[in-house]
Amino acid sequence: MGLTDLFDASLLGRANQAGLECLDNAGNHTALTFGAVEVRSNRLAHLLIRRGLTAGDRLAVYLPNRPEFIDLFLACVKTGVILVPMNVLYREREIRHILGDAEPKAVVTSALLAPELPSGTDVWVVEAIRRELDGEPDSRPVGPVAGDAPAAICYTSGTTGTSKGAVLTHDNFLANGTGLVTCWQITSEDRYLAVLPLFHVHGLGNGIHCWLASGCHMRLLERFDHSTAAAQFEDYRPTLFFGVPTIYVRLLDTEPTRAQQIGRRMRLFVSGSAPLPAQVLADFAGLFGHRILERYGMTETLMNISNPYHGERRAGTVGLPLPGISARIVDETGSLVATGETGELHIRGPNVFTGYWKRAEATNLAFVDGFFRTGDLAECTPDGYYTLKGRRSDLIISGGFNIYPRELEELLLDQPGVREAAVVGVHDPVRGEVPVAYLVMDEELDVRILRAVLKKELASFKMPRGFIRVDSLPRTALGKVQKHLLPPWAP
Ligand code: MLC
Ligand code: AMP
């Protein structure tokens, strides 16, 4: 069963119902029935075929949240073309890596973002494509796509610093979507306010799939804007919301009477992608009258573990394994740890990806006994609740976006005068963590020049907040940098 079979209950079964509303930053508004979503994606699917794409080809997308993103995702689902979403904050160096690796036939983008793409890329601009679509047929283009066919390649930073493409199949997304709809009791009565970027699995794998699998109504915003967030809740009156912890921290600024009113209409707030501090959970419950449901996932596995909808949503934990998912915690030797002890979390289930694109060795290393090695450390209570206890590898999560220190360190070492570099994550009350760079320099450090150079090479969320000059990096006898011994940084 491919994803269209799952989505048909909405795309065909609710064709005349209002399904989607999109609002961009300029205030433009698009309202579509499920039937219109079906037809728009069918036309685009025909256009892909006419332009020579067939099942298994890759097509990259470099777009913010807008209706064309959804059209493109569905057109790929219907034709078997593999979608390669790219973060719109990525700059040319980061994009070049993904395009070189995934080798897409083209990149679909907007007129505004097109100049960011490396020269020589086959670029399709949505504003230009739109004119051609009117001539395409409204009907479904090709036959069914098999469940084990790849649906998307989602890039995620590996410990090596360069990102790897996680190949996710139709079955992976299907298992994830149906599991979440069931466990979080999402129905066609829900109203889902979507603010997360569709280029990551939180917005795409959870948001879009829960919307289409349940047939609820979705309002899609171009992005989350904390200055207008409360007004969006008041205007749309959602019942369902997915966010990263930074978003919940931002929502704590809402005026109490407005927050209570918003809370009265809401059914469920879900948080994930980064740790939700227990204090934020408590403050949010006090303000909005809702206990946020925290869950845990990864690009490679989609969602794994979730606090229950009914039952205790336990602060600091990510809850219990979702249906069909096995979790285990092992020590350095691969043996299961005793209950309550910390070890590496392994996951097995229909949600787990098939491997990294064109990286057999990395894929081999990522699996053991059929389990995916998440790299996250965890412990489990006797009643089955999992708590994440950090990561085996270096990873900074800032506002829900991942930053691998190694990528920044390699880039810093390429700069003239930089002899050694270490990047660490420092606690930040809003973003969770922010990166800070420690540098051993040959020359005087001119932070302005360094910042200007890095700005061209890095997505904005990866830019170090501080650059600190040190005489040497603390190292172990074996030469490994001891990051915890670096001097503290204050903004
Ligand atoms: C943030 N920015 C964006 C953006 N989000 N730009 C374009 N599109 C977006 N979607 C940029 C801003 O322009 C700004 O850049 C900077 O980020 C901070 O913006 P802000 O307005 O101060 O935002 P803030 O209130 O702090 O909120 C940021 C945020 C964002 C929470 C909206 O970090 C975000 O969308 N995070 C979600 C990431 C996500 O979906 N992760 C899931 C990965 S999947 P500048 O240049 O001014 O600094 C995964 C698996 C799992 O992890 O378990 O889910
Ligand atoms: P990504 O590589 O973007 O898919 O990010 C996946 C990582 O995000 C996981 O390996 C975790 O380290 C982290 N993560 C996701 N959800 C949570 C959560 N609820 N609490 C803590 N960390 C999380």
Coordinates of C-alpha atoms and ligand atoms in Angstrom, one line a residue:
M1 CA 0.0 0.0 0.0
G2 CA 1.5 3.4 -1.0
L3 CA 0.8 6.6 0.6
T4 CA -2.0 7.6 -1.8
D5 CA -4.1 4.7 -0.5
L6 CA -3.8 6.3 3.0
F7 CA -4.5 9.8 1.7
D8 CA -7.5 8.7 -0.5
A9 CA -9.9 8.8 2.4
S10 CA -9.3 12.6 2.4
L11 CA -8.3 13.4 -1.2
L12 CA -11.2 11.4 -2.7
G13 CA -13.5 10.7 0.2
R14 CA -13.8 14.3 1.4
A15 CA -13.3 15.9 -2.0
N16 CA -15.9 18.6 -1.4
Q17 CA -14.8 19.5 2.1
A18 CA -12.5 22.4 3.0
G19 CA -9.1 20.8 3.6
L20 CA -6.4 23.4 3.5
E21 CA -5.7 27.1 4.1
C22 CA -2.3 28.6 3.5
L23 CA -1.1 32.0 4.7
D24 CA 2.2 33.5 3.6
N25 CA 4.2 36.3 5.3
A26 CA 2.8 38.9 2.8
G27 CA -0.8 38.0 4.0
N28 CA -1.8 36.1 0.8
H29 CA -4.4 33.5 1.5
T30 CA -5.2 30.3 -0.4
A31 CA -8.2 28.1 0.6
L32 CA -8.6 24.7 -1.0
T33 CA -10.9 21.7 -0.7
F34 CA -9.4 18.2 -0.5
G35 CA -10.6 17.7 -4.1
A36 CA -8.7 20.8 -5.2
V37 CA -5.5 19.5 -3.4
E38 CA -6.0 16.2 -5.3
V39 CA -6.4 17.9 -8.7
R40 CA -3.5 20.4 -8.2
S41 CA -1.1 17.5 -7.4
N42 CA -2.4 15.4 -10.3
R43 CA -1.6 18.2 -12.7
L44 CA 1.8 18.6 -11.3
A45 CA 2.4 14.9 -11.4
H46 CA 1.6 15.0 -15.2
L47 CA 4.0 17.9 -15.6
L48 CA 6.8 15.9 -13.8
I49 CA 6.2 13.0 -16.2
R50 CA 6.1 15.3 -19.2
R51 CA 9.5 16.7 -18.1
G52 CA 10.9 13.2 -18.1
L53 CA 10.8 12.2 -14.4
T54 CA 10.0 8.5 -13.6
A55 CA 9.7 6.5 -10.4
G56 CA 13.0 6.4 -8.5
D57 CA 14.2 9.8 -9.9
R58 CA 14.9 12.4 -7.3
L59 CA 13.4 15.9 -7.2
A60 CA 14.7 18.5 -4.7
V61 CA 12.5 21.1 -3.1
Y62 CA 13.8 24.4 -1.7
L63 CA 10.7 26.2 -0.7
P64 CA 9.2 27.6 2.5
N65 CA 5.8 26.4 3.6
R66 CA 3.4 27.2 0.8
P67 CA 0.7 25.2 -1.1
E68 CA 3.1 24.3 -3.9
F69 CA 5.2 22.3 -1.4
I70 CA 2.2 20.1 -0.7
D71 CA 1.4 19.8 -4.4
L72 CA 5.0 18.7 -5.0
F73 CA 5.0 16.2 -2.2
L74 CA 1.8 14.6 -3.4
A75 CA 2.9 14.6 -7.0
C76 CA 6.0 12.7 -6.0
V77 CA 4.0 10.3 -3.9
K78 CA 1.7 9.6 -6.9
T79 CA 4.5 9.1 -9.4
G80 CA 7.1 7.3 -7.3
V81 CA 9.5 10.2 -7.7
I82 CA 11.6 10.7 -4.6
L83 CA 11.3 14.1 -2.8
V84 CA 14.5 15.6 -1.5
P85 CA 13.5 18.5 0.9
M86 CA 16.1 21.1 1.6
N87 CA 16.1 23.6 4.6
V88 CA 15.5 27.1 3.2
L89 CA 18.1 28.5 5.6
Y90 CA 20.8 26.4 4.0
R91 CA 23.3 28.4 2.0
E92 CA 25.1 27.4 -1.3
R93 CA 27.8 25.2 0.4
E94 CA 25.2 23.2 2.3
I95 CA 22.9 22.9 -0.8
R96 CA 25.8 21.9 -3.1
H97 CA 26.5 18.9 -0.8
I98 CA 22.9 17.7 -0.9
L99 CA 22.6 18.2 -4.7
G100 CA 25.9 16.4 -5.3
D101 CA 24.8 13.5 -3.2
A102 CA 21.2 13.0 -4.1
E103 CA 21.7 14.0 -7.8
P104 CA 18.1 15.2 -8.3
K105 CA 16.8 15.8 -11.8
A106 CA 15.9 19.4 -10.8
V107 CA 15.3 21.7 -7.8
V108 CA 11.9 23.3 -7.4
T109 CA 12.1 26.7 -5.7
S110 CA 10.6 30.2 -5.7
A111 CA 11.7 33.2 -7.7
L112 CA 12.9 34.7 -4.4
L113 CA 15.1 31.8 -3.4
A114 CA 16.3 30.8 -6.9
P115 CA 19.5 33.0 -6.6
E116 CA 20.7 31.0 -3.6
L117 CA 21.1 27.8 -5.7
P118 CA 24.5 26.9 -7.1
S119 CA 25.0 27.7 -10.8
G120 CA 24.5 24.8 -13.1
T121 CA 21.5 23.5 -11.2
D122 CA 18.4 22.7 -13.2
V123 CA 16.0 25.1 -11.4
W124 CA 12.2 25.0 -11.7
V125 CA 10.6 28.2 -10.4
V126 CA 7.0 27.6 -9.0
E127 CA 5.8 31.0 -10.3
A128 CA 6.7 29.9 -13.9
I129 CA 5.5 26.3 -13.6
R130 CA 2.1 27.6 -12.4
R131 CA 1.2 28.8 -15.9
E132 CA 1.9 25.4 -17.5
L133 CA -0.2 23.5 -15.0
D134 CA -3.6 24.7 -16.4
G135 CA -2.9 22.6 -19.5
E136 CA -2.4 19.3 -17.6
P137 CA -5.1 16.7 -17.0
D138 CA -7.0 16.6 -13.7
S139 CA -6.9 12.8 -13.4
R140 CA -4.4 10.6 -11.5
P141 CA -1.4 10.0 -13.7
V142 CA 0.0 6.5 -13.1
G143 CA -0.8 3.3 -11.3
P144 CA -0.1 2.5 -7.6
V145 CA 3.4 2.9 -6.0
A146 CA 4.6 0.0 -3.8
G147 CA 4.8 0.6 -0.1
D148 CA 8.5 -0.3 0.1
A149 CA 9.4 2.3 -2.6
P150 CA 11.3 5.4 -1.3
A151 CA 9.1 8.4 -0.8
A152 CA 11.8 10.9 0.4
I153 CA 15.4 11.3 1.1
C154 CA 15.8 13.6 4.2
Y155 CA 19.2 15.0 4.9
T156 CA 20.4 14.8 8.5
S157 CA 23.9 15.8 9.8
G158 CA 25.9 12.7 10.5
T159 CA 28.7 12.7 13.1
T160 CA 31.1 13.1 10.2
G161 CA 29.9 16.7 9.8
T162 CA 28.6 16.2 6.3
S163 CA 24.9 15.4 6.1
K164 CA 23.7 12.0 4.9
G165 CA 20.4 11.2 3.1
A166 CA 18.0 9.1 5.1
V167 CA 15.9 7.1 2.7
L168 CA 12.3 6.9 4.0
T169 CA 9.8 4.7 2.3
H170 CA 6.0 5.1 1.8
D171 CA 5.6 2.3 4.4
N172 CA 7.8 4.3 6.9
F173 CA 5.6 7.4 6.6
L174 CA 2.4 5.3 6.6
A175 CA 3.4 3.6 9.8
N176 CA 4.3 6.9 11.4
G177 CA 1.1 8.7 10.3
T178 CA -1.3 6.0 11.2
G179 CA 0.4 5.4 14.6
L180 CA 0.2 9.1 15.5
V181 CA -3.4 9.6 14.3
T182 CA -4.4 6.6 16.5
C183 CA -2.4 7.4 19.6
W184 CA -3.1 11.1 19.6
Q185 CA -6.8 10.5 18.6
I186 CA -6.7 12.9 15.7
T187 CA -10.0 13.0 13.7
S188 CA -11.6 14.9 10.9
E189 CA -13.1 17.2 13.5
D190 CA -9.7 18.6 14.4
R191 CA -8.3 21.9 13.2
Y192 CA -4.5 21.7 12.9
L193 CA -2.4 24.9 13.0
A194 CA 0.8 24.0 11.1
V195 CA 3.8 26.3 11.6
L196 CA 6.7 23.9 11.4
P197 CA 8.8 23.9 8.3
L198 CA 7.7 21.1 5.8
F199 CA 11.4 20.5 4.8
H200 CA 12.0 18.5 8.1
V201 CA 10.2 15.3 9.2
H202 CA 8.4 17.0 12.1
G203 CA 6.4 19.2 9.8
L204 CA 6.3 16.7 6.9
G205 CA 6.1 13.3 8.4
N206 CA 3.9 14.2 11.4
G207 CA 2.1 17.3 10.2
I208 CA 1.2 16.6 6.6
H209 CA 0.6 12.9 7.3
C210 CA -1.7 13.4 10.3
W211 CA -3.6 16.0 8.3
L212 CA -4.2 13.8 5.3
A213 CA -4.6 10.5 7.2
S214 CA -7.3 12.0 9.5
G215 CA -9.0 14.4 7.1
C216 CA -8.9 17.2 9.6
H217 CA -8.6 20.8 8.5
M218 CA -5.1 22.4 8.3
R219 CA -4.0 26.0 8.3
L220 CA -0.5 26.2 7.0
L221 CA 1.6 29.3 7.9
E222 CA 4.7 30.2 6.0
R223 CA 6.6 30.1 9.3
F224 CA 6.1 30.5 13.1
D225 CA 6.3 34.2 14.1
H226 CA 6.2 34.8 17.8
S227 CA 4.9 38.3 17.4
T228 CA 1.7 37.1 15.6
A229 CA 1.3 33.6 17.1
A230 CA -1.4 34.4 19.6
A231 CA -3.4 36.2 17.0
Q232 CA -3.1 33.2 14.7
F233 CA -4.5 30.9 17.4
E234 CA -7.4 33.4 18.0
D235 CA -8.2 33.7 14.4
Y236 CA -8.0 30.1 13.3
R237 CA -9.2 28.5 16.6
P238 CA -7.2 25.3 16.2
T239 CA -7.6 22.2 18.3
L240 CA -4.3 20.6 17.4
F241 CA -0.7 22.1 17.4
F242 CA 2.7 20.6 16.9
G243 CA 5.8 22.6 18.0
V244 CA 9.4 22.5 19.1
P245 CA 10.3 23.6 22.6
T246 CA 11.4 27.1 21.4
I247 CA 7.9 27.7 20.1
Y248 CA 6.4 26.8 23.5
V249 CA 8.9 29.1 25.3
R250 CA 7.8 31.9 22.9
L251 CA 4.1 31.2 23.6
L252 CA 4.8 31.7 27.3
D253 CA 4.8 35.5 26.5
T254 CA 1.1 35.3 25.7
E255 CA -1.1 37.5 27.9
P256 CA -2.9 35.3 30.5
T257 CA -6.5 35.9 29.5
R258 CA -5.7 35.3 25.8
A259 CA -3.8 32.2 26.7
Q260 CA -6.7 30.8 28.7
Q261 CA -9.1 31.4 25.8
I262 CA -6.8 29.8 23.3
G263 CA -6.4 26.8 25.7
R264 CA -10.1 26.3 26.1
R265 CA -10.5 25.7 22.4
M266 CA -7.5 23.5 22.1
R267 CA -7.4 19.7 22.4
L268 CA -3.7 18.8 22.1
F269 CA -0.3 20.5 22.1
V270 CA 2.6 18.2 21.1
S271 CA 6.3 19.0 21.5
G272 CA 9.3 17.3 20.1
S273 CA 12.7 17.6 18.2
A274 CA 14.5 18.8 21.3
P275 CA 14.1 18.4 25.1
L276 CA 11.2 20.2 26.6
P277 CA 12.3 21.7 30.0
A278 CA 10.1 20.6 32.9
Q279 CA 9.7 24.2 33.9
V280 CA 8.3 25.1 30.5
L281 CA 5.9 22.2 30.7
A282 CA 4.7 23.5 34.1
D283 CA 4.5 27.2 33.1
F284 CA 2.6 26.3 29.9
A285 CA 0.1 24.2 31.9
G286 CA -0.4 27.1 34.3
L287 CA -0.9 29.6 31.5
F288 CA -2.8 27.7 28.8
G289 CA -4.4 25.0 31.0
H290 CA -2.8 22.2 28.9
R291 CA -0.2 19.7 29.7
I292 CA 2.0 19.5 26.5
L293 CA 2.4 15.9 25.2
E294 CA 6.1 15.3 24.6
R295 CA 7.3 12.7 22.1
Y296 CA 10.7 11.6 20.6
G297 CA 11.7 11.0 17.0
M298 CA 14.5 11.2 14.5
T299 CA 14.8 11.9 10.8
E300 CA 15.9 8.2 10.3
T301 CA 13.0 6.7 12.2
L302 CA 10.2 9.3 12.3
M303 CA 8.4 9.0 15.6
N304 CA 9.4 6.3 18.2
I305 CA 8.3 7.1 21.7
S306 CA 5.5 9.3 23.0
N307 CA 3.8 10.2 26.2
P308 CA 0.2 8.9 26.3
Y309 CA -2.8 10.9 25.2
H310 CA -4.8 9.4 28.1
G311 CA -2.7 8.6 31.1
E312 CA 0.3 10.3 32.7
R313 CA 2.3 12.8 30.6
R314 CA 5.4 12.6 32.7
A315 CA 7.7 15.6 32.8
G316 CA 11.2 15.0 31.6
T317 CA 10.3 11.7 29.9
V318 CA 9.4 11.1 26.3
G319 CA 6.9 8.4 27.3
L320 CA 6.4 4.8 25.9
P321 CA 7.2 3.2 22.6
L322 CA 4.5 3.9 19.9
P323 CA 2.6 0.9 18.4
G324 CA 4.7 -1.7 16.5
I325 CA 8.0 -0.1 17.8
S326 CA 10.5 -2.0 19.9
A327 CA 13.0 0.0 22.0
R328 CA 16.0 -1.4 23.9
I329 CA 18.8 0.1 25.9
V330 CA 22.3 -1.4 25.6
D331 CA 25.7 -0.8 27.1
E332 CA 29.1 -0.4 25.3
T333 CA 29.3 -4.2 24.8
G334 CA 25.8 -4.4 23.3
S335 CA 24.2 -6.1 26.3
L336 CA 20.9 -4.9 27.6
V337 CA 21.2 -2.7 30.7
A338 CA 19.3 -3.2 33.9
T339 CA 16.1 -1.2 34.4
G340 CA 17.0 2.4 35.4
E341 CA 20.5 2.3 34.0
T342 CA 21.7 4.5 31.1
G343 CA 22.8 3.2 27.7
E344 CA 22.3 3.7 24.0
L345 CA 18.7 3.6 22.8
H346 CA 18.0 1.2 19.9
I347 CA 14.8 1.2 17.9
R348 CA 13.2 -1.3 15.6
G349 CA 9.9 -1.0 13.8
P350 CA 8.0 -0.2 10.5
N351 CA 8.9 3.5 10.9
V352 CA 12.7 2.9 10.7
F353 CA 14.3 4.0 7.4
T354 CA 16.0 1.6 5.0
G355 CA 19.4 3.2 5.1
Y356 CA 21.5 6.2 4.0
W357 CA 21.5 7.1 0.4
K358 CA 24.5 5.6 -1.4
R359 CA 26.3 5.0 1.9
A360 CA 26.4 1.2 2.5
E361 CA 29.1 1.5 5.1
A362 CA 27.3 4.1 7.2
T363 CA 24.1 2.1 6.9
N364 CA 25.8 -1.0 8.1
L365 CA 27.3 0.8 11.1
A366 CA 23.9 2.3 12.0
F367 CA 22.2 -1.1 12.5
V368 CA 22.8 -3.9 14.9
D369 CA 20.6 -7.1 15.1
G370 CA 18.0 -5.3 13.1
F371 CA 17.8 -2.4 15.5
F372 CA 18.8 1.2 14.5
R373 CA 21.4 2.7 16.8
T374 CA 19.9 6.2 17.6
G375 CA 23.1 7.6 19.2
D376 CA 20.8 8.9 22.0
L377 CA 21.4 7.8 25.6
A378 CA 18.3 6.8 27.5
E379 CA 17.0 5.1 30.6
C380 CA 13.7 3.4 31.3
T381 CA 11.6 3.2 34.4
P382 CA 10.0 -0.1 35.6
D383 CA 6.7 1.1 34.3
G384 CA 8.1 1.7 30.8
Y385 CA 8.7 5.4 30.5
Y386 CA 11.8 6.5 28.6
T387 CA 14.0 9.5 29.5
L388 CA 16.7 10.8 27.2
K389 CA 20.0 11.4 28.9
G390 CA 22.0 13.1 26.2
R391 CA 23.8 11.9 23.1
R392 CA 26.7 9.6 22.4
S393 CA 27.9 12.0 19.7
D394 CA 28.3 15.8 19.6
L395 CA 25.0 17.4 18.6
I396 CA 23.7 20.9 19.3
I397 CA 19.9 21.4 18.9
S398 CA 19.0 25.1 18.5
G399 CA 15.4 26.0 18.1
G400 CA 14.8 22.4 16.9
F401 CA 17.4 22.7 14.1
N402 CA 20.4 20.4 14.4
I403 CA 24.0 21.7 14.3
Y404 CA 27.0 19.3 14.2
P405 CA 30.0 21.0 15.9
R406 CA 32.3 19.1 13.6
E407 CA 30.9 20.8 10.5
L408 CA 31.6 24.2 12.0
E409 CA 35.0 23.2 13.3
E410 CA 36.1 22.0 9.8
L411 CA 34.9 25.3 8.3
L412 CA 36.6 27.4 11.0
L413 CA 39.9 25.5 10.4
D414 CA 39.7 26.5 6.7
Q415 CA 39.9 30.2 7.7
P416 CA 43.3 31.9 7.5
G417 CA 45.0 32.2 10.9
V418 CA 42.8 29.6 12.7
R419 CA 45.1 26.9 14.1
E420 CA 42.6 25.0 16.2
A421 CA 38.8 25.2 16.7
A422 CA 36.3 23.7 19.1
V423 CA 32.5 24.4 19.0
V424 CA 30.2 23.7 21.9
G425 CA 26.6 24.1 22.7
V426 CA 25.8 26.6 25.4
H427 CA 22.4 26.7 27.2
D428 CA 20.0 29.3 25.9
P429 CA 16.6 30.0 27.5
V430 CA 14.8 30.4 24.2
R431 CA 16.6 28.2 21.7
G432 CA 17.6 25.4 24.1
E433 CA 21.2 25.6 23.0
V434 CA 23.4 28.0 20.8
P435 CA 26.8 27.3 19.3
V436 CA 29.9 29.0 20.7
A437 CA 33.4 28.7 19.0
Y438 CA 36.7 28.5 20.8
L439 CA 39.7 29.3 18.6
V440 CA 43.4 29.0 18.8
M441 CA 44.7 31.7 16.4
D442 CA 47.9 32.6 14.7
E443 CA 46.7 36.2 14.2
E444 CA 44.6 38.8 16.0
L445 CA 41.0 37.6 15.9
D446 CA 38.7 39.9 13.9
V447 CA 35.3 38.5 14.7
R448 CA 33.5 40.8 12.2
I449 CA 35.5 39.4 9.3
L450 CA 35.1 35.8 10.5
R451 CA 31.3 36.3 10.9
A452 CA 31.0 37.8 7.4
V453 CA 32.8 34.9 5.9
L454 CA 30.8 32.3 7.8
K455 CA 27.5 34.0 7.0
K456 CA 28.0 33.1 3.3
E457 CA 28.8 29.5 4.2
L458 CA 26.3 28.6 6.9
A459 CA 22.6 28.5 7.6
S460 CA 21.8 31.4 10.0
F461 CA 21.0 29.1 13.0
K462 CA 24.5 27.6 12.8
M463 CA 26.3 30.9 13.3
P464 CA 28.3 30.8 16.5
R465 CA 26.9 33.3 19.1
G466 CA 30.4 33.9 20.5
F467 CA 34.0 33.5 19.2
I468 CA 36.5 33.1 22.1
R469 CA 40.2 33.2 21.6
V470 CA 42.1 30.7 23.8
D471 CA 45.8 29.9 24.0
S472 CA 45.3 26.2 23.6
L473 CA 42.4 23.7 23.7
P474 CA 42.3 21.4 26.7
R475 CA 43.1 17.9 25.5
T476 CA 43.4 14.4 26.9
A477 CA 46.7 12.5 26.7
L478 CA 45.3 10.9 23.5
G479 CA 44.7 14.4 22.0
K480 CA 40.9 14.4 22.3
V481 CA 39.5 17.9 23.0
Q482 CA 37.9 18.1 26.5
K483 CA 35.1 20.5 25.7
H484 CA 33.8 20.6 29.2
L485 CA 37.1 22.2 30.4
L486 CA 36.8 25.2 28.1
P487 CA 36.2 28.5 29.9
P488 CA 32.5 29.4 30.3
W489 CA 31.0 31.9 27.8
A490 CA 28.5 34.6 28.7
P491 CA 26.6 36.6 26.1
Ligands
MLC1 C1 13.6 30.3 11.7 N1 14.0 31.1 10.8 C2 13.4 30.8 9.6 C3 12.5 29.8 9.9 N2 12.6 29.5 11.2 N3 13.5 31.3 8.4 C4 12.8 30.8 7.5 N4 11.9 29.9 7.6 C5 11.8 29.3 8.8 N5 10.9 28.3 9.0 C6 15.1 32.1 11.0 C7 14.7 33.5 11.1 O1 14.6 34.1 9.9 C8 15.8 34.0 12.0 O2 17.0 34.2 11.2 C9 16.1 32.9 12.9 O3 15.7 31.7 12.3 C10 15.4 33.0 14.3 O4 14.1 33.5 14.0 P1 13.1 34.0 15.2 O5 12.0 34.8 14.5 O6 13.8 34.7 16.3 O7 12.4 32.7 15.6 P2 12.1 32.0 17.0 O8 11.0 32.7 17.6 O9 13.4 31.9 17.8 O10 11.7 30.6 16.5 C11 12.5 29.8 15.7 C12 11.7 28.6 15.2 C13 12.6 27.8 14.3 C14 11.3 27.8 16.4 C15 10.4 29.0 14.5 O11 13.8 27.5 15.0 C16 12.0 26.6 13.7 O12 11.2 26.6 12.8 N6 12.3 25.4 14.3 C17 11.7 24.1 13.9 C18 12.8 23.2 13.4 C19 12.2 21.9 13.0 O13 11.1 21.7 12.5 N7 12.9 20.8 13.5 C20 12.5 19.5 13.3 C21 13.6 18.6 12.7 S1 13.1 17.0 12.6 P3 18.1 35.3 11.4 O14 18.9 35.2 10.2 O15 17.4 36.5 11.7 O16 18.9 34.7 12.6 C22 13.6 16.2 14.0 C23 13.0 14.9 14.4 C24 11.9 15.1 15.4 O17 14.3 16.8 14.8 O18 12.0 14.5 16.5 O19 11.0 15.9 15.2
AMP2 P1 17.1 15.0 13.6 O1 18.5 14.5 13.3 O2 16.9 16.4 13.2 O3 16.1 14.0 13.2 O4 17.1 15.0 15.2 C1 16.8 13.9 16.0 C2 17.3 14.1 17.4 O5 16.5 15.1 18.0 C3 17.2 12.9 18.2 O6 18.3 12.0 18.0 C4 17.2 13.5 19.6 O7 18.5 13.7 20.0 C5 16.5 14.8 19.4 N1 15.1 14.8 19.9 C6 14.0 14.6 19.2 N2 12.9 14.6 20.0 C7 13.4 14.9 21.3 C8 12.8 15.0 22.6 N3 11.5 15.0 22.8 N4 13.7 15.3 23.6 C9 15.0 15.4 23.4 N5 15.6 15.2 22.3 C10 14.8 15.0 21.2

